[in-house]
PDB file of C-alpha atoms in Angstrom:
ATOM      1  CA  UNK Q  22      49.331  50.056  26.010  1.00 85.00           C
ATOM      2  CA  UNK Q  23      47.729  47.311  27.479  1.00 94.00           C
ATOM      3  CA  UNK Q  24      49.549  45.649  30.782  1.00 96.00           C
ATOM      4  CA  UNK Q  25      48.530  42.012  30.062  1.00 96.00           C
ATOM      5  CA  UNK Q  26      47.972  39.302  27.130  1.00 96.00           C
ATOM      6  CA  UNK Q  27      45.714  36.079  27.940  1.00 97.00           C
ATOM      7  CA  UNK Q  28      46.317  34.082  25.057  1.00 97.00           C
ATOM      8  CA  UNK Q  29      44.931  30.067  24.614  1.00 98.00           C
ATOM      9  CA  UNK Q  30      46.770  27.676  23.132  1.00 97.00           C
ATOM     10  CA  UNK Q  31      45.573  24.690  20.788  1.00 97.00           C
ATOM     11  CA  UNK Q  32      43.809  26.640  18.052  1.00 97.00           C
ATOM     12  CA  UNK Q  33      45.274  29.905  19.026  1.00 98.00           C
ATOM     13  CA  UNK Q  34      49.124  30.447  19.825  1.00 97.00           C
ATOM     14  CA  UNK Q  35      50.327  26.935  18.819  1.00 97.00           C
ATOM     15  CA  UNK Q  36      50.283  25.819  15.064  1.00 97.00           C
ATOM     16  CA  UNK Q  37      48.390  23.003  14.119  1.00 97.00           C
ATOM     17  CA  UNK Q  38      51.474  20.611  14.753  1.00 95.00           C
ATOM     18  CA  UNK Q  39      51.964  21.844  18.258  1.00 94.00           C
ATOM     19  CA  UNK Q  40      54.926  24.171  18.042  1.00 94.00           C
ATOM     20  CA  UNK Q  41      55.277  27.830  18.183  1.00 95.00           C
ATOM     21  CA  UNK Q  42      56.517  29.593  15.781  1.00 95.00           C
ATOM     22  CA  UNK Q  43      60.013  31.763  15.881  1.00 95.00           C
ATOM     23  CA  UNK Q  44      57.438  34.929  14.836  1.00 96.00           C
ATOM     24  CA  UNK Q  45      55.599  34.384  17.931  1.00 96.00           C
ATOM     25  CA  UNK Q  46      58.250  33.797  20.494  1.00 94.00           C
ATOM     26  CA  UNK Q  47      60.010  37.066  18.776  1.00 94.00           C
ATOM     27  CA  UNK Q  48      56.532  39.060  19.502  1.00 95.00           C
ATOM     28  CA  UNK Q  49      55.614  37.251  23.063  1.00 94.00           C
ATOM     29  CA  UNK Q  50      59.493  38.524  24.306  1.00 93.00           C
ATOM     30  CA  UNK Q  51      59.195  41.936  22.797  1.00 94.00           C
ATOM     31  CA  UNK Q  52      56.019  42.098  24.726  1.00 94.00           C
ATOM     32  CA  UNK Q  53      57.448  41.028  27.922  1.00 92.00           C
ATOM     33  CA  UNK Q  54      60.499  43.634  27.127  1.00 92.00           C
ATOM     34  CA  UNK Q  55      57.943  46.330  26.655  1.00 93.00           C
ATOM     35  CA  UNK Q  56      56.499  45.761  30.096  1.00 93.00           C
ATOM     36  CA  UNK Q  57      53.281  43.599  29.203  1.00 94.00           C
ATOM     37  CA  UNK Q  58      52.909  40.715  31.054  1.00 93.00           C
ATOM     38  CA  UNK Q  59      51.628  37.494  29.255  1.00 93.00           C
ATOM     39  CA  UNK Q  60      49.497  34.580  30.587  1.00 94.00           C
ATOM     40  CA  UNK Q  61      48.944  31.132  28.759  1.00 96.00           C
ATOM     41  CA  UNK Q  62      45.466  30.144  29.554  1.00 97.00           C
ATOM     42  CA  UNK Q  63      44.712  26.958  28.323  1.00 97.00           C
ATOM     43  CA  UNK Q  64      42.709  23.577  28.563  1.00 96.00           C
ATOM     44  CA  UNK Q  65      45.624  21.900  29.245  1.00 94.00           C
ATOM     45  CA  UNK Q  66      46.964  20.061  32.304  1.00 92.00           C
ATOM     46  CA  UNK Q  67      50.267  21.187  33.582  1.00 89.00           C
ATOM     47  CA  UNK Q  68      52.305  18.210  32.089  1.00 87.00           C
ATOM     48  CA  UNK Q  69      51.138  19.101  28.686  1.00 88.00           C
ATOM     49  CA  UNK Q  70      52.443  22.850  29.358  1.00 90.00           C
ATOM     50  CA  UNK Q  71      56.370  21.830  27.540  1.00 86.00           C
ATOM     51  CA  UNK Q  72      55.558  23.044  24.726  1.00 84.00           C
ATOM     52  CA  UNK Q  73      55.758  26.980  25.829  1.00 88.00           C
ATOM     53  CA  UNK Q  74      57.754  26.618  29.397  1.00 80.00           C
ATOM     54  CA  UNK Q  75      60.839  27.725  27.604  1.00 76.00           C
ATOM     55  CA  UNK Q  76      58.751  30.867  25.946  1.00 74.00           C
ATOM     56  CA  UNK Q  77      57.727  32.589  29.377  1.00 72.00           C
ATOM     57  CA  UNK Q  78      59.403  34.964  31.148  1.00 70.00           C
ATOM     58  CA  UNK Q  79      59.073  37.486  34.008  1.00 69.00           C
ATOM     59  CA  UNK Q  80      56.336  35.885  36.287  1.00 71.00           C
ATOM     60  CA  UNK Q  81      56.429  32.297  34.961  1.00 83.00           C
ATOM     61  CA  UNK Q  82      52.516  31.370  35.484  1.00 89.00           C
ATOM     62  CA  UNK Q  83      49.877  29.787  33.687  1.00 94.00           C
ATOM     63  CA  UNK Q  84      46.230  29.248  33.790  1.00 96.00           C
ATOM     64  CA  UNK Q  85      45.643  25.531  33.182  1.00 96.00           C
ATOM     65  CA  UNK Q  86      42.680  23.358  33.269  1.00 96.00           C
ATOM     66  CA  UNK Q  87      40.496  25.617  31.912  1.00 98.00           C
ATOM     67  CA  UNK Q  88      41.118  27.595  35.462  1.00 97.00           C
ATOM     68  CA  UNK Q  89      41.147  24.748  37.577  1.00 97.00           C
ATOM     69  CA  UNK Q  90      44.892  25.402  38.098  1.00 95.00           C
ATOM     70  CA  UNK Q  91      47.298  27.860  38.585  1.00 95.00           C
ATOM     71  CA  UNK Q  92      51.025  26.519  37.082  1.00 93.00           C
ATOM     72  CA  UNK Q  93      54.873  27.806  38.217  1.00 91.00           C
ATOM     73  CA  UNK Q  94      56.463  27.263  34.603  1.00 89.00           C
ATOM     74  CA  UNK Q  95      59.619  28.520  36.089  1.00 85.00           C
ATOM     75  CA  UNK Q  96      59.316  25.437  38.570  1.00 82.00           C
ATOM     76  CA  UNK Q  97      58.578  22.587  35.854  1.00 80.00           C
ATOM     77  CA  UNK Q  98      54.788  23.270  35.710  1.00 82.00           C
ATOM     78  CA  UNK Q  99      54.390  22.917  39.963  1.00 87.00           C
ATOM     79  CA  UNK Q 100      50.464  23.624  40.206  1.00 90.00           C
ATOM     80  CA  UNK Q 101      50.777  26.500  43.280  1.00 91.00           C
ATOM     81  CA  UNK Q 102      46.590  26.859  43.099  1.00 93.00           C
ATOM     82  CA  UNK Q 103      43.827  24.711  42.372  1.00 94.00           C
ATOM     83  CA  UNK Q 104      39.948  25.240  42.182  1.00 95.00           C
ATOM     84  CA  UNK Q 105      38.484  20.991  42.432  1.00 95.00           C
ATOM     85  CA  UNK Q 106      35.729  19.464  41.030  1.00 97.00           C
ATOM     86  CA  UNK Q 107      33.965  17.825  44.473  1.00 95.00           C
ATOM     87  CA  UNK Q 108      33.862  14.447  44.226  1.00 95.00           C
ATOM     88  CA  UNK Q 109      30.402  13.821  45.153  1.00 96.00           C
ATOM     89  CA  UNK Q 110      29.211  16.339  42.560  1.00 97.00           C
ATOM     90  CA  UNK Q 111      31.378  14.727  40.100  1.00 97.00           C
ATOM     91  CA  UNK Q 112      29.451  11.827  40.885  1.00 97.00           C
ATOM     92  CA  UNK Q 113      26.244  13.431  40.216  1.00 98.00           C
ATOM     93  CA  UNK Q 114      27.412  14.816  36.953  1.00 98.00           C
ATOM     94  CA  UNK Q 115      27.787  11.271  36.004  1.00 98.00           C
ATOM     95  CA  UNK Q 116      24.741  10.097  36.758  1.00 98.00           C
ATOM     96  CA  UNK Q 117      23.173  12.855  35.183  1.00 98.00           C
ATOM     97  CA  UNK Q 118      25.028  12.099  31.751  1.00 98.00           C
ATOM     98  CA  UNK Q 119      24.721   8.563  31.706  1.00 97.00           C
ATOM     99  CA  UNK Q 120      20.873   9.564  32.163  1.00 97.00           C
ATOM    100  CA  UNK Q 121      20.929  11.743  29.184  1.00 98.00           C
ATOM    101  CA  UNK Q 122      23.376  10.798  26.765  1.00 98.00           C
ATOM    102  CA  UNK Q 123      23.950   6.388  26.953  1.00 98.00           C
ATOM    103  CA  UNK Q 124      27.256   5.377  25.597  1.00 97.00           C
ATOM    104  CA  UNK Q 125      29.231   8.479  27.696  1.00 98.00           C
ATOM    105  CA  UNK Q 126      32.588   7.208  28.894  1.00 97.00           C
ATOM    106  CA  UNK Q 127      34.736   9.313  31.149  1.00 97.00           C
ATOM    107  CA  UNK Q 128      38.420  10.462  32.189  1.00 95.00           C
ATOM    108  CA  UNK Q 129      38.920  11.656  35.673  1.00 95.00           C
ATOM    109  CA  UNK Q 130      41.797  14.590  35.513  1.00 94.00           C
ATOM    110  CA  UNK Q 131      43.583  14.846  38.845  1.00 92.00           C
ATOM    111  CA  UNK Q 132      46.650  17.030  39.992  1.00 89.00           C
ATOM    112  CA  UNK Q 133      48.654  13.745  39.609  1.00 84.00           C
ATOM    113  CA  UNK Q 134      47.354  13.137  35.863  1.00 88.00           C
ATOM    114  CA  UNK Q 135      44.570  11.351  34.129  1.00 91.00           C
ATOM    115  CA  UNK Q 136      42.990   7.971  34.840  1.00 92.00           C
ATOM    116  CA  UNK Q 137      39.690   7.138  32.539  1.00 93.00           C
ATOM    117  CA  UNK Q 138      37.345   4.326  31.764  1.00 94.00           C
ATOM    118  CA  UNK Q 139      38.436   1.344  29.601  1.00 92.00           C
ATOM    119  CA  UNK Q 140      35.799   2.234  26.557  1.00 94.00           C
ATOM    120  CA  UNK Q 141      36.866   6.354  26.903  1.00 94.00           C
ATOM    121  CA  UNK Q 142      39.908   7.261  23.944  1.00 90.00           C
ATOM    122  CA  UNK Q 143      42.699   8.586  25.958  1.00 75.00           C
ATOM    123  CA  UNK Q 144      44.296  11.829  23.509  1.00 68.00           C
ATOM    124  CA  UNK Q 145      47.890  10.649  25.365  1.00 67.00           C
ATOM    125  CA  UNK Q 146      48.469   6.882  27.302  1.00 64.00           C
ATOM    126  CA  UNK Q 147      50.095   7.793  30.735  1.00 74.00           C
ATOM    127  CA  UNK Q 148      51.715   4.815  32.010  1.00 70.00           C
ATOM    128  CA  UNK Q 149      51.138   5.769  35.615  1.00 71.00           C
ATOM    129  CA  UNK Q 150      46.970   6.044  34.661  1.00 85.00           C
ATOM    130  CA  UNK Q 151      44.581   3.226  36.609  1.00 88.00           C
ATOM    131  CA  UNK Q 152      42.223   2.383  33.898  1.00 90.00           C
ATOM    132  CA  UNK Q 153      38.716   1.581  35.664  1.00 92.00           C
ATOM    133  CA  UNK Q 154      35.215   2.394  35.672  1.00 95.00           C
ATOM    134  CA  UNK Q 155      34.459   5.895  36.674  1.00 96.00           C
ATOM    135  CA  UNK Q 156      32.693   5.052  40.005  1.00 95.00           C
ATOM    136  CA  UNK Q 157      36.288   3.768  41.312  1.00 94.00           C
ATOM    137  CA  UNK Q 158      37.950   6.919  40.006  1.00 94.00           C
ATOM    138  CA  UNK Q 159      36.107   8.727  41.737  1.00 95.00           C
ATOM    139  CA  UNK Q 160      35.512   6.838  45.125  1.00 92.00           C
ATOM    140  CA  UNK Q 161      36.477   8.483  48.365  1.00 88.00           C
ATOM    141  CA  UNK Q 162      39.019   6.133  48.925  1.00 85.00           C
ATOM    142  CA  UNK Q 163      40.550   5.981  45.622  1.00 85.00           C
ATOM    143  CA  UNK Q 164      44.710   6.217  45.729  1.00 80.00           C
ATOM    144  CA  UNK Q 165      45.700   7.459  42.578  1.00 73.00           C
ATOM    145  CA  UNK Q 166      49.651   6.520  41.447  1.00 71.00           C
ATOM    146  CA  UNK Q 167      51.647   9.033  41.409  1.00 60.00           C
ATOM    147  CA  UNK Q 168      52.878   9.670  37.867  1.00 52.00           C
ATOM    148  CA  UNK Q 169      56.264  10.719  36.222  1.00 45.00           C
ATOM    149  CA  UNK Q 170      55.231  14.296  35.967  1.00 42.00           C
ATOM    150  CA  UNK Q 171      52.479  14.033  38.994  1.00 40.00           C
ATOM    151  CA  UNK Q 172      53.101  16.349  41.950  1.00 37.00           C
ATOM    152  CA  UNK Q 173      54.829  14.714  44.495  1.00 34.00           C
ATOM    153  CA  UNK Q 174      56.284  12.029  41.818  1.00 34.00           C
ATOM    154  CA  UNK Q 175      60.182  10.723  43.132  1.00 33.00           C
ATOM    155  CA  UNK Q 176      61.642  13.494  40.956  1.00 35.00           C
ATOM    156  CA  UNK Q 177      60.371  16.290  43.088  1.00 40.00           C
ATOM    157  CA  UNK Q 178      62.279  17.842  45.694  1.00 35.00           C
ATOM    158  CA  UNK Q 179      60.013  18.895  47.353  1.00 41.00           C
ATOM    159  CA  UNK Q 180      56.881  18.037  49.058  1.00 38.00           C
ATOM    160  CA  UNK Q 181      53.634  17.863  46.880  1.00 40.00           C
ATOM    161  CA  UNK Q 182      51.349  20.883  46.327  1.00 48.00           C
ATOM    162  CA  UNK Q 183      48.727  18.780  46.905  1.00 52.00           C
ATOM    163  CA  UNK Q 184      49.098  15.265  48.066  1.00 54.00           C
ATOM    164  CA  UNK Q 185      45.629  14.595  48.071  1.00 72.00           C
ATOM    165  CA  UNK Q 186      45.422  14.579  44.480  1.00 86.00           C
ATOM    166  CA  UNK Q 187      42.221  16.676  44.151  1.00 92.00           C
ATOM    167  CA  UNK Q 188      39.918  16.624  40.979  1.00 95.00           C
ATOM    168  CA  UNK Q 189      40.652  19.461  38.765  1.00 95.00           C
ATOM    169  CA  UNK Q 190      38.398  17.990  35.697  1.00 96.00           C
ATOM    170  CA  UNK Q 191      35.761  15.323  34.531  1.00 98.00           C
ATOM    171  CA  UNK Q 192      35.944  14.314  31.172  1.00 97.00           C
ATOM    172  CA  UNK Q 193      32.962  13.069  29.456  1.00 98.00           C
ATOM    173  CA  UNK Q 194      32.827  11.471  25.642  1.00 98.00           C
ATOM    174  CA  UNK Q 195      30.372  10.402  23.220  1.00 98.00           C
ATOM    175  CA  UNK Q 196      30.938   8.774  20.358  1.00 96.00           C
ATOM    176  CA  UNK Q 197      28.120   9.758  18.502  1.00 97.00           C
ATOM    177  CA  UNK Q 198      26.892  12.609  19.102  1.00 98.00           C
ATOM    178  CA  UNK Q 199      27.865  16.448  17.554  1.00 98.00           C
ATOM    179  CA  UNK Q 200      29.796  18.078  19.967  1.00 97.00           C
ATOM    180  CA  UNK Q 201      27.815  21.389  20.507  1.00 97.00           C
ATOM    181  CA  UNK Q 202      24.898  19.179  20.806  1.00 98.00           C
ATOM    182  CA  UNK Q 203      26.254  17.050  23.341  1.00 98.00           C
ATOM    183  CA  UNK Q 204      27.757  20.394  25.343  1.00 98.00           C
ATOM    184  CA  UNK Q 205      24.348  21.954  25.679  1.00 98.00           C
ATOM    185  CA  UNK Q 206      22.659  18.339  26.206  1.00 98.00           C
ATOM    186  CA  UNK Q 207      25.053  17.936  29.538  1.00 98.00           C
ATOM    187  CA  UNK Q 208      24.298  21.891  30.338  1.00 98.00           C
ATOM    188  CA  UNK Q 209      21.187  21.094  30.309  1.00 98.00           C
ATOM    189  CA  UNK Q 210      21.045  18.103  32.719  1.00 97.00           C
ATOM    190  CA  UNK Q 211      23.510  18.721  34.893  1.00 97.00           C
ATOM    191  CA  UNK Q 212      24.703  22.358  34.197  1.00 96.00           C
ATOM    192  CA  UNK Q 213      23.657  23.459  38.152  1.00 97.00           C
ATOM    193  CA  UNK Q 214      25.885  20.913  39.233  1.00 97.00           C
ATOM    194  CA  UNK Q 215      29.122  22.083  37.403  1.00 98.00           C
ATOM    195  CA  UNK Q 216      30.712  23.962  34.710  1.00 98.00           C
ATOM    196  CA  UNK Q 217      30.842  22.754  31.108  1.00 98.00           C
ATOM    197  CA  UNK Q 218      32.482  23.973  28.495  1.00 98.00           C
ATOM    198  CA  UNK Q 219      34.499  21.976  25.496  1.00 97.00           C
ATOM    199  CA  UNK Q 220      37.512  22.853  23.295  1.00 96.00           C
ATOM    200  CA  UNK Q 221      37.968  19.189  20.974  1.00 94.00           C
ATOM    201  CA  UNK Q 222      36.145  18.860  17.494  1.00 94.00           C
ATOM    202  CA  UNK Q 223      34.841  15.998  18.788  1.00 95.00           C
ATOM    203  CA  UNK Q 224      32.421  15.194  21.270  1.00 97.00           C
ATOM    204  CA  UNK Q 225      34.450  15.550  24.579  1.00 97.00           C
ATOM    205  CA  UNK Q 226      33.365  17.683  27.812  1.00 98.00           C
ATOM    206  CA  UNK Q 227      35.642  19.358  29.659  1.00 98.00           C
ATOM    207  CA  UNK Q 228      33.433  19.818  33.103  1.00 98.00           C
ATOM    208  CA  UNK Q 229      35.059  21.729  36.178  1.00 98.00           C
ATOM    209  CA  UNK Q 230      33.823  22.913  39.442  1.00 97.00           C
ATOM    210  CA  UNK Q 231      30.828  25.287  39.748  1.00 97.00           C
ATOM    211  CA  UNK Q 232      32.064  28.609  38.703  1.00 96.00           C
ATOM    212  CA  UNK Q 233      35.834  27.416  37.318  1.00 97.00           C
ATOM    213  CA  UNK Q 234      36.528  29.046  34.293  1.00 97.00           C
ATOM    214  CA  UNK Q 235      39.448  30.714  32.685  1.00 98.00           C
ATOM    215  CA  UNK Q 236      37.962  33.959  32.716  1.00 98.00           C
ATOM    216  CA  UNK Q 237      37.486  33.736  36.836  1.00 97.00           C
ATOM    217  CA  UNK Q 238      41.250  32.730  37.702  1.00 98.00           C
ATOM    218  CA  UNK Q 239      42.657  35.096  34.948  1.00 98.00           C
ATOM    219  CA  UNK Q 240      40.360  37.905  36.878  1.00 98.00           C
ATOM    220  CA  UNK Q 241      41.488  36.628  40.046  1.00 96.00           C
ATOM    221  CA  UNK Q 242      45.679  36.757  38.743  1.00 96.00           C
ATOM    222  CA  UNK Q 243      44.845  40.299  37.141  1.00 97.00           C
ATOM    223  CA  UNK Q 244      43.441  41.619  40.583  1.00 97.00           C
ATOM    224  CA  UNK Q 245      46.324  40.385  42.362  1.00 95.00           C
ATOM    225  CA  UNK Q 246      48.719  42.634  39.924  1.00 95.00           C
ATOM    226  CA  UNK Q 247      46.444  45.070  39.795  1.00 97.00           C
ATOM    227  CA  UNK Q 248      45.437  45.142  36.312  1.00 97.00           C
ATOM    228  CA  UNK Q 249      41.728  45.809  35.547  1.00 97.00           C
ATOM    229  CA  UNK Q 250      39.946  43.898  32.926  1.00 97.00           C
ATOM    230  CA  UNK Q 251      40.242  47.367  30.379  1.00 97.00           C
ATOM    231  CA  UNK Q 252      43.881  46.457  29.960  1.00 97.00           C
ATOM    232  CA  UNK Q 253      43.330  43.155  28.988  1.00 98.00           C
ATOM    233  CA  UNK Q 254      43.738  41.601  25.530  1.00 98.00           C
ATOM    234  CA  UNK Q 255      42.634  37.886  24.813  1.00 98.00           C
ATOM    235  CA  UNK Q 256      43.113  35.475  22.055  1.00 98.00           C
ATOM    236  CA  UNK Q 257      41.104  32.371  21.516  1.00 98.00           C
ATOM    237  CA  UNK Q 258      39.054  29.898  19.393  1.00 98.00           C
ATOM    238  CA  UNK Q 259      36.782  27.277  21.274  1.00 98.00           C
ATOM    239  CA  UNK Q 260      33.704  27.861  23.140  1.00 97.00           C
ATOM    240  CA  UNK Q 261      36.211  27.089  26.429  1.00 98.00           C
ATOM    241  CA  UNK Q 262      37.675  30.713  25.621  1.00 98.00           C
ATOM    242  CA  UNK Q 263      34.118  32.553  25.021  1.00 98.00           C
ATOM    243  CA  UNK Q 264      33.795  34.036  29.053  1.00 97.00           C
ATOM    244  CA  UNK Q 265      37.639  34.913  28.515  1.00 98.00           C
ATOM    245  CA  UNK Q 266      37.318  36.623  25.569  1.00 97.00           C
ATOM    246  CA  UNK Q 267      34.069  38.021  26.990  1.00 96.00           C
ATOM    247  CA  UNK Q 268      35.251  39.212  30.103  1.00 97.00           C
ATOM    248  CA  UNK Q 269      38.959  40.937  28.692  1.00 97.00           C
ATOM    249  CA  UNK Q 270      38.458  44.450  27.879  1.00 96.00           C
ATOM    250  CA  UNK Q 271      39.591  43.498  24.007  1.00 97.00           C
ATOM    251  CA  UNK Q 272      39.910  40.343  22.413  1.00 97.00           C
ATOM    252  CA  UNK Q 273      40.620  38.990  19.486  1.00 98.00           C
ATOM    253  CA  UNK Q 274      39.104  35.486  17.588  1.00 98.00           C
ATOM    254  CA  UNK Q 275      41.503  33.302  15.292  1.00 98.00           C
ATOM    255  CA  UNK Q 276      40.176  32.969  11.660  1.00 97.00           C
ATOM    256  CA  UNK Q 277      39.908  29.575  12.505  1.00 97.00           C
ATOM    257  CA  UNK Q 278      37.751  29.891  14.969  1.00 97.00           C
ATOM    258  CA  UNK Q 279      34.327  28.346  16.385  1.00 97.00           C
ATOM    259  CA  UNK Q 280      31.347  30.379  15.066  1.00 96.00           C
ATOM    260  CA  UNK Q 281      30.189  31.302  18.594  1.00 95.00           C
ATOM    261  CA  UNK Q 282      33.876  32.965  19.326  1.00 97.00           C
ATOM    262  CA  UNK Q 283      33.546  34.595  16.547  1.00 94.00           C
ATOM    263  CA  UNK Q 284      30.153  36.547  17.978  1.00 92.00           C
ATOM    264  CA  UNK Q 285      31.384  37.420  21.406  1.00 90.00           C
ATOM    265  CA  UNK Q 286      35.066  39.023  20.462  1.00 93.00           C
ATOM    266  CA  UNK Q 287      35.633  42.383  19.565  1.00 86.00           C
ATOM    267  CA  UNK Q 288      38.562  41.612  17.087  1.00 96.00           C
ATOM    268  CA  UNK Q 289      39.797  39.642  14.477  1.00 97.00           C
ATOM    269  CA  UNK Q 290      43.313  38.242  13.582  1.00 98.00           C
ATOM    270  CA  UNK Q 291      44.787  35.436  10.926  1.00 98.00           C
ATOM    271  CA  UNK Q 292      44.932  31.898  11.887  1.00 98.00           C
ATOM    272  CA  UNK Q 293      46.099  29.991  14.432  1.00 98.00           C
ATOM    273  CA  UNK Q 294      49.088  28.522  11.602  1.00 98.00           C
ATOM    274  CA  UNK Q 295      48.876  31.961  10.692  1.00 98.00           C
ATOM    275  CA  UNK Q 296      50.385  33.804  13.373  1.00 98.00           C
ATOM    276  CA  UNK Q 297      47.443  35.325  14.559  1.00 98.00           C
ATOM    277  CA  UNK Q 298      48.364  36.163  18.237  1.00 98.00           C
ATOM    278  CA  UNK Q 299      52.085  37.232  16.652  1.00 98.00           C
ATOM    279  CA  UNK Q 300      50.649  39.771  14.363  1.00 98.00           C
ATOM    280  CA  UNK Q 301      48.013  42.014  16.760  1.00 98.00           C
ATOM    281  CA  UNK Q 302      50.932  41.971  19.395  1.00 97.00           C
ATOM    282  CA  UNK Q 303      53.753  43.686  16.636  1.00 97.00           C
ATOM    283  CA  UNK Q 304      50.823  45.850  15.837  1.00 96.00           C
ATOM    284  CA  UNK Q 305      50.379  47.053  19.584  1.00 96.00           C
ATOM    285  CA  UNK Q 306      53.858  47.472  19.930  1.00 96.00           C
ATOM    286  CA  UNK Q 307      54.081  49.371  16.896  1.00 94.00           C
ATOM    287  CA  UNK Q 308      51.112  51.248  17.525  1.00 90.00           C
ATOM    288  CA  UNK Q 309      52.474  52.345  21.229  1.00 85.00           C
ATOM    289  CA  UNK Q 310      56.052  52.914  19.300  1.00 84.00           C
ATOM    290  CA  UNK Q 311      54.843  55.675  16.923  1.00 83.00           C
ATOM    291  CA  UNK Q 312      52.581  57.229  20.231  1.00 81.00           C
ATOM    292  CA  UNK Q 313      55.295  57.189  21.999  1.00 76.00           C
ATOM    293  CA  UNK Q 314      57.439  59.279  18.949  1.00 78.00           C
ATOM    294  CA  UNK Q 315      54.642  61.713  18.717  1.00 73.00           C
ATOM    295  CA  UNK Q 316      54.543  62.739  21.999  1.00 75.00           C
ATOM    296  CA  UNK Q 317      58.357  63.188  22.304  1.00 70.00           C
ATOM    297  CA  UNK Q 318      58.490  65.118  18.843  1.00 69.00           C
ATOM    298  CA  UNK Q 319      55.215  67.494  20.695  1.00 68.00           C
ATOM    299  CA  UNK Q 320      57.876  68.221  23.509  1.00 66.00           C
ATOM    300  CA  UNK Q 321      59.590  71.731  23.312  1.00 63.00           C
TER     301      UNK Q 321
END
């Protein structure tokens, strides 16, 4: 039986409309009951982690930001780790794609929440966002508000986890060009500067220190529990999930998935809207039920 399940989100655990289905909260508890732990490892900044905080139980974390951050669910999505994008190199990296790709606009993602240029499409308006060219964003002596859902915002308790607001993730945009041609384009100029990796069908980056990924913090959580990378089973769709999916000792692609997830999993399951993640966990269980049987019929 395996001791942990690192599944994504968009594209992979939720539905197309964002929810979760009552099959897959029925299999993700049964898992947790049956002793495996499960991680949400996702793309997503912590405020956009609502949709599953009710749905996790025994630890409470999850990998966000593509790795960047480490999340308390059981704490209203409190970021307790964080891997930053430097500014300076962040500064770099937009050089770089300016150089290579014209028309790039670009989001700055901070522990606090997102603040972008006034030409980039924000996916959600955050009223507490500054909206300003990127060099300001990402000046030394920016101040960035501290939003509704931001860490240290007046509804904590607490002090901030991190009251500098470090970057966790640069967001870059074309509007032109094809999205796997614009990922390996950046890779290409500025890949020694930081990681890139995208998860949109359209032609947004998702860039992140040198290194970050979600296959290096899930690593890093498994080593803490002890759980080696054998007992380990992944779930994803978008190129951000390939070094996941490449790393866990079995994974699984979605049958909607991005051709090049398709080529580096060992498994395949139904759809995202499908319950794809739902049905290979009741067949583990069920699998580890009947084993389980066997060996206590084999007993004299």
């Amino acid at each position: 039986m395996p001791r942990l399940i690192a599944t994504d989100l968009d594209g992979t655990l939720l539905h197309d409309d964002k929810t979760v289905s009552e099959r897959t909260i029925a299999a993700l508890a049964a898992a947790e009951r049956a002793g495996i732990e499960v991680f949400f490892v996702t793309g997503r900044p912590a405020r956009w982690m609502d949709v599953v905080s009710d749905h996790v139980h025994g630890h409470g974390l999850a990998i966000c930001a593509n790795g960047a951050a480490v999340v308390d669910l059981h704490r209203g999505g409190r970021i307790v780790e964080v891997s930053p994008l430097d500014q300076a190199l962040a500064r770099e990296v937009v050089d770089a794609l300016r150089s290579a790709a014209p028309g790039t606009s670009f989001a700055v993602e901070r522990t606090s929440g997102i603040h972008y240029e006034p030409q980039y499409p924000p996916l959600l308006l955050d009223p507490a966002a500054v909206v300003a060219p990127v060099e300001k964003l990402l000046a030394d002596d920016f101040v960035a508000p501290l939003g509704p859902d931001g860490a240290g915002s007046a509804a904590d308790a607490e002090p901030p986890a991190f009251p500098d607001q470090p970057v966790i993730k640069l967001l870059a945009h074309h509007p032109d060009l094809e999205p796997d041609a614009f990922l390996t384009l950046a890779r290409s100029a500025a890949g020694d500067l930081a990681s890139f990796t995208r998860s949109s069908p359209t032609a947004l980056l998702e860039i992140s220190g040198p290194g970050v990924s979600k296959a290096g913090t899930l690593a890093h959580c498994c080593a803490e529990r002890g759980i080696s990378r054998e007992e380990v089973v992944a779930f994803g769709d978008m190129p951000n999930d390939i070094e996941m999916l490449s790393w866990a000792g079995t994974s699984y692609a979605m049958a909607n998935a991005h051709p090049e997830v398709l080529a580096a999993t060992t498994g395949r399951t139904a759809s995202n809207n499908e319950d794809g993640v739902a049905l290979v966990i009741e067949r583990i269980l069920q699998r580890c039920a009947e084993r389980s049987a066997e060996r206590g019929a084999a007993r004299p």
